[in-house]
XYZ file of C-alpha atoms in Angstrom:
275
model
C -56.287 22.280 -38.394
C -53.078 23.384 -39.275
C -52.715 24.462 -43.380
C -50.694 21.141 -44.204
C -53.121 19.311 -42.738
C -55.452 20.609 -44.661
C -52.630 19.232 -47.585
C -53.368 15.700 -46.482
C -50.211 15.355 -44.017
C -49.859 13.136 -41.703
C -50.027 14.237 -38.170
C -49.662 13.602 -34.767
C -52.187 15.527 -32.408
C -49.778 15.202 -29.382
C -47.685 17.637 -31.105
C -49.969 20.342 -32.026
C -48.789 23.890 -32.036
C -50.867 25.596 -29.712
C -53.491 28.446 -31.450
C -53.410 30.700 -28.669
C -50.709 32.929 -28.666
C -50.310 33.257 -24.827
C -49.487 29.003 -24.755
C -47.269 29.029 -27.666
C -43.945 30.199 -25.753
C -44.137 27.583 -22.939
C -44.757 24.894 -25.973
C -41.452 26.161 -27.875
C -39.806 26.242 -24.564
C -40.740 22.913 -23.995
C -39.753 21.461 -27.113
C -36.201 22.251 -26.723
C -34.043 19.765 -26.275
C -31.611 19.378 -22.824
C -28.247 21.202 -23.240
C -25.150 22.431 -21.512
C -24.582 26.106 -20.968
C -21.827 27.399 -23.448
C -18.520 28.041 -22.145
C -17.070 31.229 -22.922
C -14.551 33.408 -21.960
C -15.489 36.943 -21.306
C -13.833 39.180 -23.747
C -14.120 35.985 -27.027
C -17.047 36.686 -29.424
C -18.868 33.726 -30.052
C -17.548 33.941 -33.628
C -16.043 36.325 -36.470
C -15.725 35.864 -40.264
C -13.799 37.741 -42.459
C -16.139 37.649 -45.810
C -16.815 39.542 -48.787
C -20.224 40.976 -49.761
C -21.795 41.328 -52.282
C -23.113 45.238 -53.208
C -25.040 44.984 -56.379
C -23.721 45.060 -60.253
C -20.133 44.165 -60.178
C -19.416 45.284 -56.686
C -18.230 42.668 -53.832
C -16.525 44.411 -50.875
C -14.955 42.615 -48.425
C -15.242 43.124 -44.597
C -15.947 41.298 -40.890
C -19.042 39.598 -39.582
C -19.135 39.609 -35.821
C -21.613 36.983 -33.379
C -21.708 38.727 -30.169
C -21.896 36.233 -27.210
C -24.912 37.704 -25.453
C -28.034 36.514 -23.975
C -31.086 34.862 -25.606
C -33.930 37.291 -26.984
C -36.863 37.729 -25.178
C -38.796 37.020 -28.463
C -38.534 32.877 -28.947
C -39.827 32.783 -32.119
C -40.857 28.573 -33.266
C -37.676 28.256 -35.985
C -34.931 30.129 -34.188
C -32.155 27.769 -32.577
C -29.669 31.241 -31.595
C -30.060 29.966 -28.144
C -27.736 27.196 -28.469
C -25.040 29.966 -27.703
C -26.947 32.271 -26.020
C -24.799 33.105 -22.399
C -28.297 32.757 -18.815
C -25.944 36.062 -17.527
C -25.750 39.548 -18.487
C -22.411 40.546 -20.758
C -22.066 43.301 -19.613
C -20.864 46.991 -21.956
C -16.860 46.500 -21.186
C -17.433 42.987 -22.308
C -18.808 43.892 -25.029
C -16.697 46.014 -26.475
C -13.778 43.482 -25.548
C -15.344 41.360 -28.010
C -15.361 43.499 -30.753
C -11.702 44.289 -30.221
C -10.777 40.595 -29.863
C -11.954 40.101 -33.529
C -10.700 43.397 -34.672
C -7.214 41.931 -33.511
C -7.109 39.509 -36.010
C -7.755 42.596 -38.926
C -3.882 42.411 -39.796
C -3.638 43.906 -43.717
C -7.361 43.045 -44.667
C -9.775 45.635 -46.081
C -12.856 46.349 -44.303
C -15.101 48.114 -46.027
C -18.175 47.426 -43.540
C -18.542 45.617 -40.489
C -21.806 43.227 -39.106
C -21.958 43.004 -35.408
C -24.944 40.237 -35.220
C -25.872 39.083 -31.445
C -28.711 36.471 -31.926
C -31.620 39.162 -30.513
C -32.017 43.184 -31.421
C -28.850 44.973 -30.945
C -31.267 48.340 -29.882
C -32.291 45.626 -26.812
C -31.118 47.496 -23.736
C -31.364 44.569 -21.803
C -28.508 42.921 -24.725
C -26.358 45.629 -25.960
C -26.274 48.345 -23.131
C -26.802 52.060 -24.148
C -23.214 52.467 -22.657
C -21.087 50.773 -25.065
C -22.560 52.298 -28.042
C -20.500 55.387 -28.185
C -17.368 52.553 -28.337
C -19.164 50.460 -30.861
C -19.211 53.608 -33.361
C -15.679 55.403 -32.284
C -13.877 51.264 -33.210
C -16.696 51.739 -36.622
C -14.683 55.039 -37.728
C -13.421 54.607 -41.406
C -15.584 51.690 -42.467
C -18.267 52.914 -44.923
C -21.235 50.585 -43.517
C -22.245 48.875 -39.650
C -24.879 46.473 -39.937
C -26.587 45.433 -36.730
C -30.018 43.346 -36.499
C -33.278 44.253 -34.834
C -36.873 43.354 -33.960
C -38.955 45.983 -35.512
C -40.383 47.208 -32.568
C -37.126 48.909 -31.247
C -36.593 50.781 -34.220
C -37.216 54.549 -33.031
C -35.234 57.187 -30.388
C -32.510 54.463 -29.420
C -31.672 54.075 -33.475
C -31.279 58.135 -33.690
C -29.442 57.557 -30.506
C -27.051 56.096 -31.726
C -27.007 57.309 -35.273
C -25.943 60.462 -33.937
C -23.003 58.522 -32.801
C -21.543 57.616 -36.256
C -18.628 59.239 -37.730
C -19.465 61.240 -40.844
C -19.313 58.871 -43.878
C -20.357 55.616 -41.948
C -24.196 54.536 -43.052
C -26.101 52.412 -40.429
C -27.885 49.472 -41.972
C -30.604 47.274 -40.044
C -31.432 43.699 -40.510
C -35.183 42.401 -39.319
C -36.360 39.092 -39.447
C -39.765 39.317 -41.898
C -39.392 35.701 -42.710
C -42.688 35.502 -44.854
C -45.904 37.846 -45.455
C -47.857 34.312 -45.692
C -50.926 35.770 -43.125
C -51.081 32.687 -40.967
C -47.612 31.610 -41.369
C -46.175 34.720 -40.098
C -48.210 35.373 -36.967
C -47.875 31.604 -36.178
C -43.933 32.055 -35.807
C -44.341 33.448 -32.521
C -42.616 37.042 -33.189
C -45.457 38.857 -32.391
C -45.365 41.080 -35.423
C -47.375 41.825 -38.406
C -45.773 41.873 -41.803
C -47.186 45.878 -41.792
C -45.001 46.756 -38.770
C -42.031 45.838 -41.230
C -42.841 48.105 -43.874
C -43.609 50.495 -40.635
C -40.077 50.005 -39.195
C -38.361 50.170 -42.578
C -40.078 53.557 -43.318
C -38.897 54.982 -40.166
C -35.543 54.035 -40.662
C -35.363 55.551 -44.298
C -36.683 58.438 -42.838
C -33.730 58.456 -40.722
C -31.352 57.637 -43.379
C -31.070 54.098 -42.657
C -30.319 51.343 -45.037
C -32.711 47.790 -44.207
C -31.903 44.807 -44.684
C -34.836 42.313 -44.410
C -34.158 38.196 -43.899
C -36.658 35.512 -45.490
C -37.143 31.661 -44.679
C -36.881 29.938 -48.124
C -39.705 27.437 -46.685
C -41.395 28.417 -43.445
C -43.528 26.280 -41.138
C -47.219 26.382 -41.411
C -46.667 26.934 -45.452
C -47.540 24.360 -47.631
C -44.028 23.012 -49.528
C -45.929 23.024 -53.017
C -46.730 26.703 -52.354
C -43.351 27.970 -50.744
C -42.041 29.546 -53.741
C -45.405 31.139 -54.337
C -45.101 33.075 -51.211
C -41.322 33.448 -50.763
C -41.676 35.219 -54.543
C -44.296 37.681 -52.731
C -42.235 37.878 -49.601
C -39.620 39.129 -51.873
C -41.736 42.023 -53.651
C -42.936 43.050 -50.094
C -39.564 43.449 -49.269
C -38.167 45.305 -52.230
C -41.132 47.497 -51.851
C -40.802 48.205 -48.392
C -36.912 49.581 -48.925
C -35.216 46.706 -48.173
C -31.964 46.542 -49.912
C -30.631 43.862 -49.788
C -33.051 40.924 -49.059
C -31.746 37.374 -47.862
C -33.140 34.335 -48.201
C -32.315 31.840 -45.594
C -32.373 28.210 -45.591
C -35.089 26.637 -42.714
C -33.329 24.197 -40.841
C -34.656 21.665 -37.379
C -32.574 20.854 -34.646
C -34.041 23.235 -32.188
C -36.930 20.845 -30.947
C -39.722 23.386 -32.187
C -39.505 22.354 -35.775
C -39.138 18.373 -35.353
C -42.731 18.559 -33.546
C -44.177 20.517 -36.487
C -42.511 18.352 -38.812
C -44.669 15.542 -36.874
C -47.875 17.564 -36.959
C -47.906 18.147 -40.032
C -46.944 21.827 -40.063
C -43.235 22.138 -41.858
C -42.377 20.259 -44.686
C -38.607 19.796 -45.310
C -37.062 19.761 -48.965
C -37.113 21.675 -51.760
C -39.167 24.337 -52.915
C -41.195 23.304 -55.522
């Protein structure tokens, strides 16, 4: 019995998320609903924004957020909906790199103080951003005082001093993970395959390295009560801050991927707000 039915919501059995974590793939995979495969043109990001940031105190700095079209991560966790735009075919280094230029194109005079080059999965993925277009990633990065890129904790090691090594002088690597919540159950119900620990693990490596981390929360996960979201986003927080993350970013849940309308029937996500 899930923890909000333990709350007294209603639910619907047919919908149950599975408890072993072996059957709980196929079930998200199922969930989803039918869709056509993106069109894209090689070479066209799916998006860019130019946005400002801000950088603590006073400080907002502007610069360019970049959504690599790539292909879907290999870890489907319950409450992602990335692959929507996610590309069935390799993209290959050259294409890549095209991308990156395509939205660098449109710089004309604006400041960029750092650059985010998000592509829905782990940027240190081999299998999503080959090894080979790194050393292009980091020669277009020269000048720019911070590249962001995001990650599932278990890549961070020899491929981030890989291609740390690669940065001009001046330019500090930050990387995003997904920690969503330290709630015990909640977080190894998602489906990531992580423990809150191998966060603090990942972002202690990466200090080590020199590394700024940036960690991402859900404001109100599934498989958290709604009455005790704050409660645990609040602790999410401090587990954050204490790990080294800096900044931390809260993150509106949202349905629409399948996944979350079935727990929202079982009786395992409550939408709203947090109380």
């Amino acid at each position: 019995m899930s923890s909000l039915q333990q709350a007294g919501s209603q639910s619907d059995p047919a919908f149950a998320y599975p408890e072993p974590p072996s059957d709980r793939t196929r079930w998200i995979l199922d969930a989803r609903p039918m869709r056509r495969e993106p069109e894209r043109i090689e070479g066209r990001a799916a998006a860019f924004l130019w946005e400002e940031e801000w950088q603590g105190g006073n400080t907002i700095l502007p610069g360019l957020t970049v959504f690599l079209a790539n292909r879907e991560c290999p870890w489907r966790c319950v409450m992602c909906d990335l692959w929507r735009g996610a590309s069935s075919k390799p993209v290959g280094a050259g294409d890549i790199l095209a991308q990156f230029d395509a939205a660098l194109a449109s710089r004309q005079a604006r400041r960029m103080d750092w650059v985010k080059l998000y592509n829905a999965g782990s940027f240190f993925d081999v299998g999503a951003i080959p090894p080979s277009c790194h050393d292009g990633i980091a020669y277009r990065c020269r000048g720019i005082s911070r590249l962001i890129v995001e990650s599932h904790p278990a890549l961070i090691g020899d491929r981030v001093r890989s291609f740390l090594r690669l940065l001009a002088t001046g330019v500090t690597l930050e990387v995003a993970m997904g920690l969503e919540t330290i709630h015990p159950i909640a977080h190894e119900r998602l489906n990531k395959r992580t423990r809150p620990v191998d966060f603090a693990q990942a972002a202690g490596r990466l200090k080590e390295m020199g590394v700024g981390v940036r960690m991402f929360l859900l404001a109100s996960p599934p498989f958290v009560r709604r009455d005790r979201a704050l409660e645990w986003l609040l602790r999410s927080v401090d587990f954050a801050l204490d790990a080294g993350a800096d900044p931390v970013v809260v993150i509106p849940t949202r349905g629409g991927n399948g996944a979350m309308e079935r727990l929202r029937v079982a009786g395992d996500w409550e939408e709203g707000p947090l109380e």
